[in-house]
Coordinates of C-alpha atoms in Angstrom, one line a residue:
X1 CA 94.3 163.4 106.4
X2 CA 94.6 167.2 107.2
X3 CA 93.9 168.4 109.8
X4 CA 90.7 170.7 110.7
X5 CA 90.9 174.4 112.5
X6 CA 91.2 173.5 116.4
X7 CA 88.6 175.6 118.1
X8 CA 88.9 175.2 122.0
X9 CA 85.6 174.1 124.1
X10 CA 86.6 177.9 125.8
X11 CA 86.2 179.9 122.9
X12 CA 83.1 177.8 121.1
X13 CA 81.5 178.9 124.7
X14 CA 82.5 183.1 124.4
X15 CA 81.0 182.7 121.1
X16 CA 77.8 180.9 122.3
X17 CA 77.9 183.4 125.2
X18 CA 78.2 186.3 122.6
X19 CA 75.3 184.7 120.8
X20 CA 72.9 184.1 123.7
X21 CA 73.6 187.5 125.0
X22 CA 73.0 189.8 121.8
X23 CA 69.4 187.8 121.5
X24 CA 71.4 186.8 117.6
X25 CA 69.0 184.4 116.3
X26 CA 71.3 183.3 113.0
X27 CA 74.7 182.5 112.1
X28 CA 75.6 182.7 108.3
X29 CA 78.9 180.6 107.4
X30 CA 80.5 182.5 104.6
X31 CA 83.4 182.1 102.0
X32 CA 84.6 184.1 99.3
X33 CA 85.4 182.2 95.7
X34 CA 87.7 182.9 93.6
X35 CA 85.6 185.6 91.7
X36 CA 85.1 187.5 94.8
X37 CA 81.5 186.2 95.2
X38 CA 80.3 185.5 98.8
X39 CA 78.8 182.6 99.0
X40 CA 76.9 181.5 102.9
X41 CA 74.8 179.0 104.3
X42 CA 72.7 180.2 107.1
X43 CA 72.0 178.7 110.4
X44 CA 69.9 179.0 113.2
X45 CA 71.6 179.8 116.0
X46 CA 71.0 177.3 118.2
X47 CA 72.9 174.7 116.2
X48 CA 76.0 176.8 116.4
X49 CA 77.9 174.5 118.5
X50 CA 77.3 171.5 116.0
X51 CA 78.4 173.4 112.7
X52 CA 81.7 174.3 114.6
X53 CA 82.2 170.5 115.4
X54 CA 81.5 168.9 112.6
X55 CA 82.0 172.0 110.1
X56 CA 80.0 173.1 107.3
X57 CA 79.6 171.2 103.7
X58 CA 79.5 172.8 100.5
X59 CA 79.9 171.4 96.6
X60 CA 83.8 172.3 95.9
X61 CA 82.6 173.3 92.9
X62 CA 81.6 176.9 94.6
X63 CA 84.9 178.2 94.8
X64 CA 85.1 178.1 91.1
X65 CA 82.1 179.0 89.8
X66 CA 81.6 182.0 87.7
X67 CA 80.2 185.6 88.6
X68 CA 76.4 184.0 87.4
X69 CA 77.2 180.4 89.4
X70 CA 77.5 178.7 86.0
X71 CA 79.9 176.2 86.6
X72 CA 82.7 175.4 84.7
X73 CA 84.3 171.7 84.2
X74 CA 87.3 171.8 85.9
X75 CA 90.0 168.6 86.1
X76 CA 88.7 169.0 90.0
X77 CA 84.7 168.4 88.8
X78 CA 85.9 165.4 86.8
X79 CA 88.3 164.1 90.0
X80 CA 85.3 164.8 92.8
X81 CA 81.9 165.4 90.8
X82 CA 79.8 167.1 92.8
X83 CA 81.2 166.0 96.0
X84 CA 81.3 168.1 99.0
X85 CA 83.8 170.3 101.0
X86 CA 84.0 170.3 104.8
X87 CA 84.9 173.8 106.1
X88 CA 85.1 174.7 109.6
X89 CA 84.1 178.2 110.7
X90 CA 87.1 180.2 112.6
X91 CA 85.5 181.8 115.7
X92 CA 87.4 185.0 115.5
X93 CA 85.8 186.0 113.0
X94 CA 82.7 185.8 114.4
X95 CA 80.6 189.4 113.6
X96 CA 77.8 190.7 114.1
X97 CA 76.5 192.3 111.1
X98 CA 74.2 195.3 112.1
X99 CA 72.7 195.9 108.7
X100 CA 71.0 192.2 108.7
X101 CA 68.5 191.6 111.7
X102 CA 69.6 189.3 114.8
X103 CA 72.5 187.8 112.3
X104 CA 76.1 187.3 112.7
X105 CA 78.5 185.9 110.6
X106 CA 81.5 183.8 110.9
X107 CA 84.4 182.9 107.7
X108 CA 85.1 179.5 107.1
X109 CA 88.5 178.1 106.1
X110 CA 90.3 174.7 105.7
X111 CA 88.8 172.5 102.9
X112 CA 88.5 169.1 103.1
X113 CA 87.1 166.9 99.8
X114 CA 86.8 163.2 99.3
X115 CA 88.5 161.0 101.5
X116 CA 90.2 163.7 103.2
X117 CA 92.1 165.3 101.5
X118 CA 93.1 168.8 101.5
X119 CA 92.5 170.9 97.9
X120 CA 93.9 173.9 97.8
X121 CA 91.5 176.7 96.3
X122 CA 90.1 177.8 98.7
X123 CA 91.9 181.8 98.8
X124 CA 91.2 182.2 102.6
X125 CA 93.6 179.0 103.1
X126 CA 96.3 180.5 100.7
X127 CA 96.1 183.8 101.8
X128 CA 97.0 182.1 105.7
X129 CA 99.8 179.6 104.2
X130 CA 101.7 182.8 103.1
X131 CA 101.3 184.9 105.8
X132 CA 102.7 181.8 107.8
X133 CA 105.6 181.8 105.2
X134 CA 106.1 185.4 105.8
X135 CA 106.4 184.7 109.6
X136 CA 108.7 182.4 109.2
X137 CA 111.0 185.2 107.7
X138 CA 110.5 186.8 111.2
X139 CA 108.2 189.4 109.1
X140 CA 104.4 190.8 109.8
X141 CA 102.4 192.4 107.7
X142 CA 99.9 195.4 107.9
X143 CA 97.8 195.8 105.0
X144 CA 94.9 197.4 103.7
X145 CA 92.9 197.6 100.8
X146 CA 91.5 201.0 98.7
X147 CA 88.3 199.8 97.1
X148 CA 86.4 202.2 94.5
X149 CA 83.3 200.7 93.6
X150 CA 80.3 202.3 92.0
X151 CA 76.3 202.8 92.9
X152 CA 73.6 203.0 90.6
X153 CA 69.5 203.7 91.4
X154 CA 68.1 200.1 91.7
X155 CA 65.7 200.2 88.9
X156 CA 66.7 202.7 86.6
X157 CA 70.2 201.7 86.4
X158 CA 71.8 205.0 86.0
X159 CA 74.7 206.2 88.5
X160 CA 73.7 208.0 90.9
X161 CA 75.7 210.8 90.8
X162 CA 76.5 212.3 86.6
X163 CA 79.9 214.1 85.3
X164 CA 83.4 213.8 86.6
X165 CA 84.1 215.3 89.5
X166 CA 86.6 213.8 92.3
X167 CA 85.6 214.7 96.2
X168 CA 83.3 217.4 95.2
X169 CA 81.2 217.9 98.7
X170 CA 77.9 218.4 96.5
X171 CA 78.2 215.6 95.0
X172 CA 78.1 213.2 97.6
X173 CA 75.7 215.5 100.1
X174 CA 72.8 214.1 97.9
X175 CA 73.5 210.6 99.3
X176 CA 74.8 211.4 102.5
X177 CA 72.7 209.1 104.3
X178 CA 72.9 206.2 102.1
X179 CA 77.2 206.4 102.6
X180 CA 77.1 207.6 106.4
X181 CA 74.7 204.4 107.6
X182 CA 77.2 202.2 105.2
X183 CA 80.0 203.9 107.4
X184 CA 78.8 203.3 110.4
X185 CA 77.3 199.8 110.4
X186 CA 80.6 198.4 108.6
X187 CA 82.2 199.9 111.7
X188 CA 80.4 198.3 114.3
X189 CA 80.9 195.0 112.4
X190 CA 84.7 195.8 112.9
X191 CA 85.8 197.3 109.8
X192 CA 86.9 200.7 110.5
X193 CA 86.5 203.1 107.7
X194 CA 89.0 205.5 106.6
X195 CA 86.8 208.3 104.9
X196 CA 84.3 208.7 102.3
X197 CA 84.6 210.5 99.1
X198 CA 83.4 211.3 95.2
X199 CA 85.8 209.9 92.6
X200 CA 86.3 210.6 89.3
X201 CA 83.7 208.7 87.1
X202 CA 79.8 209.1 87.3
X203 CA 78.7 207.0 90.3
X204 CA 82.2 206.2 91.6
X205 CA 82.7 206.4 95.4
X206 CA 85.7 205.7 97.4
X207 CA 86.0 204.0 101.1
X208 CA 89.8 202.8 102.1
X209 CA 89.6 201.1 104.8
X210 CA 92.0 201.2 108.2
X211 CA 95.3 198.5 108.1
X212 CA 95.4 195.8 110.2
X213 CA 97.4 192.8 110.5
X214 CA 97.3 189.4 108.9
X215 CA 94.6 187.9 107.7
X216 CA 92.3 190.2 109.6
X217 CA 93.2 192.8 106.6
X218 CA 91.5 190.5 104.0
X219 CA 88.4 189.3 106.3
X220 CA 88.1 193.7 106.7
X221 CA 88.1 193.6 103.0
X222 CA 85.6 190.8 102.2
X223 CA 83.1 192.0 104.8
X224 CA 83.2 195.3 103.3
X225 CA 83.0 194.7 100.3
X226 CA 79.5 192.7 100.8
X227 CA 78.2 195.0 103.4
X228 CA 78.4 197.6 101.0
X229 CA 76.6 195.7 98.3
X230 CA 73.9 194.4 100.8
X231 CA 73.1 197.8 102.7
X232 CA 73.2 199.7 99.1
X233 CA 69.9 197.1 98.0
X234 CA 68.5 197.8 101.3
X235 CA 68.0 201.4 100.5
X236 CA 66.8 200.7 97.1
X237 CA 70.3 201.1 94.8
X238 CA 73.0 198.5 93.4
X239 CA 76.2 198.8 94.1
X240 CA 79.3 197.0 92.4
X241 CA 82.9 196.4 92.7
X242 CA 83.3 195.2 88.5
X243 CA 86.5 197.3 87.5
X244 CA 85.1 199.5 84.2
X245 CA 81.7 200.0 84.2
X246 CA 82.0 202.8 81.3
X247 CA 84.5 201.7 78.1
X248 CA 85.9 205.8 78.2
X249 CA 86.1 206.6 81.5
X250 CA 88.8 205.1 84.5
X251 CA 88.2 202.0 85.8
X252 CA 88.0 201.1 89.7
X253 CA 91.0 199.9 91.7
X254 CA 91.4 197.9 94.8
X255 CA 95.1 199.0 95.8
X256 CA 96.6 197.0 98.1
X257 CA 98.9 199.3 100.3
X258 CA 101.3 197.7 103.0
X259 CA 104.3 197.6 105.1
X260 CA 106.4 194.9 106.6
X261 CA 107.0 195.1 110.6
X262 CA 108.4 192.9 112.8
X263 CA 106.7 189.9 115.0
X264 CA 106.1 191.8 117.4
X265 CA 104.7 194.6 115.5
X266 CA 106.9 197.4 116.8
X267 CA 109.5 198.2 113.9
X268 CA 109.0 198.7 110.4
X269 CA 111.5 196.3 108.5
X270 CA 111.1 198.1 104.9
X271 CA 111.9 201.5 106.0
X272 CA 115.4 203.2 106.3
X273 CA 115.3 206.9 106.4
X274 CA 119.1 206.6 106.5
X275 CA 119.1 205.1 103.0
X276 CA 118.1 205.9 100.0
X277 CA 114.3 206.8 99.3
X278 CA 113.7 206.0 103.0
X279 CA 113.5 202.2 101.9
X280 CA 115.8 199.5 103.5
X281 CA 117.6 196.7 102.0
X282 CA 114.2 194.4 102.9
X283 CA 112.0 196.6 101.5
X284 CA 113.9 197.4 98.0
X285 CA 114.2 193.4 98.3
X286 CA 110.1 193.0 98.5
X287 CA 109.9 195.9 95.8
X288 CA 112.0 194.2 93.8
X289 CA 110.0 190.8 93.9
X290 CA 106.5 193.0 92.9
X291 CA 108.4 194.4 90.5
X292 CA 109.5 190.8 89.4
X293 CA 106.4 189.3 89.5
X294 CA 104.1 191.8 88.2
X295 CA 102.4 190.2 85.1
X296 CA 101.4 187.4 87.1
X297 CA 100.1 189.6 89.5
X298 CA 98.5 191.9 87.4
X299 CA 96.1 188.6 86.6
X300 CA 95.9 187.4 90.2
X301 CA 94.9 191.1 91.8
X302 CA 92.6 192.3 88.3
X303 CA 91.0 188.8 87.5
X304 CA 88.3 189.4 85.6
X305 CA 88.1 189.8 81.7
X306 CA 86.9 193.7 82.5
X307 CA 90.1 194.5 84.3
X308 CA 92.5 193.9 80.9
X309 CA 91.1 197.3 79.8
X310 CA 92.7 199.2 82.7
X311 CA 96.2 198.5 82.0
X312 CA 96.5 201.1 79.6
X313 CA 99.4 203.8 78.9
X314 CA 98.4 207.2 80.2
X315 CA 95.8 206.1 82.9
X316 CA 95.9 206.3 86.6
X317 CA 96.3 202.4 86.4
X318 CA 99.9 201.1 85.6
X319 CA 101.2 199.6 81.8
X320 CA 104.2 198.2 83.0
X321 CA 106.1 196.8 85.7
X322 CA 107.8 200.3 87.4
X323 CA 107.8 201.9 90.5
X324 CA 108.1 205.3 92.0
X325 CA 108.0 208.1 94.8
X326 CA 104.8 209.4 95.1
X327 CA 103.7 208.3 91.3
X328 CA 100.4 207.0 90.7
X329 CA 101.5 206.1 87.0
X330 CA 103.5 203.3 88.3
X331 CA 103.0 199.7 89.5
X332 CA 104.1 200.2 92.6
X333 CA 103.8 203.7 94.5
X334 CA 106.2 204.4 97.6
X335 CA 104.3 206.8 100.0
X336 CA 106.2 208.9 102.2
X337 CA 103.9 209.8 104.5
X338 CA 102.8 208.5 108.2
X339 CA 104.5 207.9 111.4
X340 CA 107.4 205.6 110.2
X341 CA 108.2 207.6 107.0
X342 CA 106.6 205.1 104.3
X343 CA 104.5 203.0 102.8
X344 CA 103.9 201.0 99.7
X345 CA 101.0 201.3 97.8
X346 CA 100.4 198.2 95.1
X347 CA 98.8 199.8 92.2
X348 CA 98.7 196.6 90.0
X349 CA 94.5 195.4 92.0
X350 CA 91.3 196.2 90.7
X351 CA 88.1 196.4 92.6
X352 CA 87.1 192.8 90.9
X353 CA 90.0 191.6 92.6
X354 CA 89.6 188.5 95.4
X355 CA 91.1 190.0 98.4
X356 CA 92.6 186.4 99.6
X357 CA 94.1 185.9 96.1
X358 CA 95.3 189.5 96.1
X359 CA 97.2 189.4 99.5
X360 CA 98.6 186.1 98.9
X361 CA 99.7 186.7 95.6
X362 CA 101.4 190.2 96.8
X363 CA 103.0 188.0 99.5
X364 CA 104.5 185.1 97.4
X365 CA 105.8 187.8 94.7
X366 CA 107.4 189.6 97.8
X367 CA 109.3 187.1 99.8
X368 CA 110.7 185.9 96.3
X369 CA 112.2 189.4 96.3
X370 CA 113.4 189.1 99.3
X371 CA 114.7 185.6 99.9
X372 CA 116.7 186.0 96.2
X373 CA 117.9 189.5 97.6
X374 CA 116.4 190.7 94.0
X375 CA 117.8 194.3 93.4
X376 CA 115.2 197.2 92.9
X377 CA 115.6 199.0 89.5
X378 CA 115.6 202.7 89.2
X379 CA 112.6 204.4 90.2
X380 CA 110.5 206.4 87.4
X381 CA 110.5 210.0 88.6
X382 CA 107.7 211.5 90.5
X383 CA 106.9 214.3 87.9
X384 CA 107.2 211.9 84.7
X385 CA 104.5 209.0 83.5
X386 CA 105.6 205.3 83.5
X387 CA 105.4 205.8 80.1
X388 CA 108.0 208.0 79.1
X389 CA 110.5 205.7 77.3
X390 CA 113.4 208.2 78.9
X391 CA 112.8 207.2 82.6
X392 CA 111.9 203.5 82.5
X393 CA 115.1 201.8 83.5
X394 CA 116.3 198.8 80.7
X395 CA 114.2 195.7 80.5
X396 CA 110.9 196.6 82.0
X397 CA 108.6 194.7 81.1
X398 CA 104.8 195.7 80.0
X399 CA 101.6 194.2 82.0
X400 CA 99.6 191.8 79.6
X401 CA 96.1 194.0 78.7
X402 CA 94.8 190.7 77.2
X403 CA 93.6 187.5 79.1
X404 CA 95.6 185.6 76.8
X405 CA 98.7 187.3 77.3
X406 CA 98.3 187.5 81.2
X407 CA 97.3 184.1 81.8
X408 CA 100.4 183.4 79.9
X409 CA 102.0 185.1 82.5
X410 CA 100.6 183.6 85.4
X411 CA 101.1 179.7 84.1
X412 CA 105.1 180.8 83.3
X413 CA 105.4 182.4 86.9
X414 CA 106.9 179.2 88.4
X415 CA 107.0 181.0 92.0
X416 CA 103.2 182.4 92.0
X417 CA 101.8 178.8 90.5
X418 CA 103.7 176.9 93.8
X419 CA 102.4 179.6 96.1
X420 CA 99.1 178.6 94.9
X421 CA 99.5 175.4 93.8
X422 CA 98.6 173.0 90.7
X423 CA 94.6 172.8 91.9
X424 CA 94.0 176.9 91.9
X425 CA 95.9 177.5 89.4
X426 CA 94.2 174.6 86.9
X427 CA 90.5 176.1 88.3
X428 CA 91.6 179.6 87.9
X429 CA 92.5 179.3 84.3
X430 CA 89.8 177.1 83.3
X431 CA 87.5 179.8 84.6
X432 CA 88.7 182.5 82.6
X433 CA 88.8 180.6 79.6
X434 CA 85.2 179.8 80.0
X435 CA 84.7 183.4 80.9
X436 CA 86.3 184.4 77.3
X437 CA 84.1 181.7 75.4
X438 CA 81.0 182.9 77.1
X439 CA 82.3 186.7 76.2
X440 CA 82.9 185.3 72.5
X441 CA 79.7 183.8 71.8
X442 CA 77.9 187.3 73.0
X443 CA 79.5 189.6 71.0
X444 CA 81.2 187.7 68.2
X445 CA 83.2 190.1 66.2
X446 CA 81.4 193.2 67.3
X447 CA 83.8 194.4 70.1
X448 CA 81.4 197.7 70.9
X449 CA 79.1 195.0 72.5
X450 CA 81.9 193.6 75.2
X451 CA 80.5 196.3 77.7
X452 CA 77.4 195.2 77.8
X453 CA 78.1 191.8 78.4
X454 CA 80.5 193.0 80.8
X455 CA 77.6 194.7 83.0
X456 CA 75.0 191.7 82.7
X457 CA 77.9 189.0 83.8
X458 CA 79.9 190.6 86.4
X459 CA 77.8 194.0 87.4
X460 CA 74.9 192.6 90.3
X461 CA 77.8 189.9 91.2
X462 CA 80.9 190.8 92.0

């Protein structure tokens, strides 16, 4: 039987402590599925102590449900039913959330189904198992992710903000208030916001978030992600992390930039300013394994059927699987900037992307890099697109901008599908084959309607 998060009698009492002392009157137990959709129960808090001992049941079938909760037969629904999961909350993540009265919340991880056993989908638990694999490679990770997202008014529906414009200081002074309170509460809930700017499309905002380590990077991203959504319908507007809310315009990412330290989180392992690029042997290793990997990934960081239309030639989002210096046309994006020299910025997210899924998927593709030594092909330029046919080194390979295509990716990626394991990756592909039906059965052949389907299925969800 596997075994269930140890919480110590010592810190179950800080937390009740915490609890007793803020006056917080609720507790809501939250996971993210596979679609990036929060889903909580909430407690009061006076049975806190019981729901950390005996853990808190949902219907596995949450995890992969669809953006609407429409729920998809899976080969896990015919082996459980409707049988529950038993997750147990882990106490430090325990919040309070600012923007919701006398509430805190806490993430839950470690599944258990059935008689006991352990399924593997829930992303929280795969996004730990490779950051353990990583440590066992003596390696840390510090991460963050760069969310665009967009607002519209609540009942009209139109963005909030009209033309294309990036960081223009008018545009966002109109709803100053709405972004600054979002800024502030997020940071007394312990996400620590970057900055706050306009971005290119009507209604498109941008707020990267500080890097922190582990698993702590993902939990920043997740509670971001649904603070923002929750405090924007407090003050009377929608917002929403779906990747291409217009057909003509750019789509929203959720870059995932990075850098490998060591355990003690002192020295950057992927930088070398006595090589070349600045990069070390570890680092063009990890590249390498993106690099390697990226079709699969491209699926895995831009899930949903909306993201396909991103990977385009010519965009600010990548076609194929390069990297550069400093260019935003490519994959993957070396940064030379900050304290230790460097950075890598993964280009290959969208703002639909899970951020679990995303970091563990990054992670898998990356120590494959590095434990086959895989060697980094020649970096496009910084002054010419991925595109040009003159700088892509030989056998590049394109990024699938059709679910068929990148599912066929992910199923052939032997090393991503063992990361994740036969149970995810089953439920992941039966969902966005559903996902495709459903989009079928709207439109038909009429391919103008896809965006419009696209904003009533993923728009208010994800």
């Amino acid at each position: 039987m596997a075994m269930k998060i140890q919480q110590s009698t010592t810190e179950t009492e800080k937390c009740i402590d915490l609890i007793n002392d803020l006056g917080i009157e609720f507790v809501r137990y939250e996971l993210y599925d596979m679609n990036s959709v929060a889903r909580s129960k909430t407690y009061p808090a006076r049975h806190f102590q019981s729901c950390v001992k005996s853990g808190i049941s949902f219907p596995h079938d949450f995890l992969v449900f669809d953006t609407q909760g429409n729920n998809p037969e899976t080969h896990l629904s015919k082996k459980y039913l409707f049988s529950d999961m038993l997750f147990y909350p882990d106490l430090s993540t325990v919040t309070v959330l600012p923007w919701v009265e006398d509430t805190a919340r806490v993430f839950l991880s470690v599944s258990l189904v059935g008689e006991g056993d352990k399924v593997t989908i829930d992303p929280r638990n795969i996004a730990q198992a490779q950051l353990t694999a990583l440590e066992e490679r003596k390696i840390s990770l510090l991460s963050s992710f760069e969310y665009e997202f967009w607002v519209v008014e609540g009942k009209s529906r139109k963005t909030i903000t009209e033309g294309l414009n990036i960081c223009s200081t008018l545009r966002l002074a109109e709803y100053q208030k709405l972004f600054n309170s979002i800024a502030k509460n997020l940071y007394k809930a312990g996400v620590d916001i970057e900055r706050l700017e306009t971005e290119y499309a009507p209604g498109q905002f941008e707020m990267p978030i500080k890097p922190s380590f582990g698993i702590r990077a993902a939990d920043n991203a997740a509670t971001f992600r649904t603070g923002v959504k929750e405090m924007a319908k407090q003050q009377g507007f929608s917002a929403s992390f779906m990747t291409k809310l217009f057909k003509d315009q750019e789509g929203s990412s959720g870059h995932l930039n990075h850098s490998l330290w060591s355990l003690d989180r002192q020295t950057p392992l992927h930088s070398d300013k006595s090589r070349p690029n600045g990069l070390s042997k570890m680092g063009e290793h990890w590249i390498a394994g993106l690099l390697a990997h990226a079709p699969a990934l491209s699926l895995l960081q831009s899930p949903s059927l909306n993201c396909r239309d991103t990977f385009r030639l010519d965009t600010f989002a990548p076609s194929n699987a390069t990297w550069g210096v400093d260019n935003r046309t490519c994959a993957v994006r070396l940064k030379r900037t900050g304290v230790h020299g460097s950075y890598i910025e993964n280009r290959l997210g969208s703002s639909a992307g899970n951020p679990y899924i995303s970091l563990a998927a990054m992670i898998a593709a990356g120590i494959d890099g590095i434990d086959r030594k895989l060697p980094l092909p020649e970096a496009v330029p910084f002054n010419k697109p991925s595109s040009d046919e003159a700088s892509i080194p030989p056998g590049t390979v394109p990024l699938p901008n059709d679910i068929d295509g990148a599912l066929k990716s992910l199923t052939e990626d032997t090393v991503l599908c063992k990361a994740f394991g036969f149970d995810f990756i089953q439920a992941f592909r039966t969902v966005k084959m559903h996902e495709k039906k459903l989009l079928s059965s709207y439109c038909g052949d009429k391919n103008e309607d896809a965006y419009k389907w696209f904003k009533e299925f993923y728009f208010d969800y994800i």
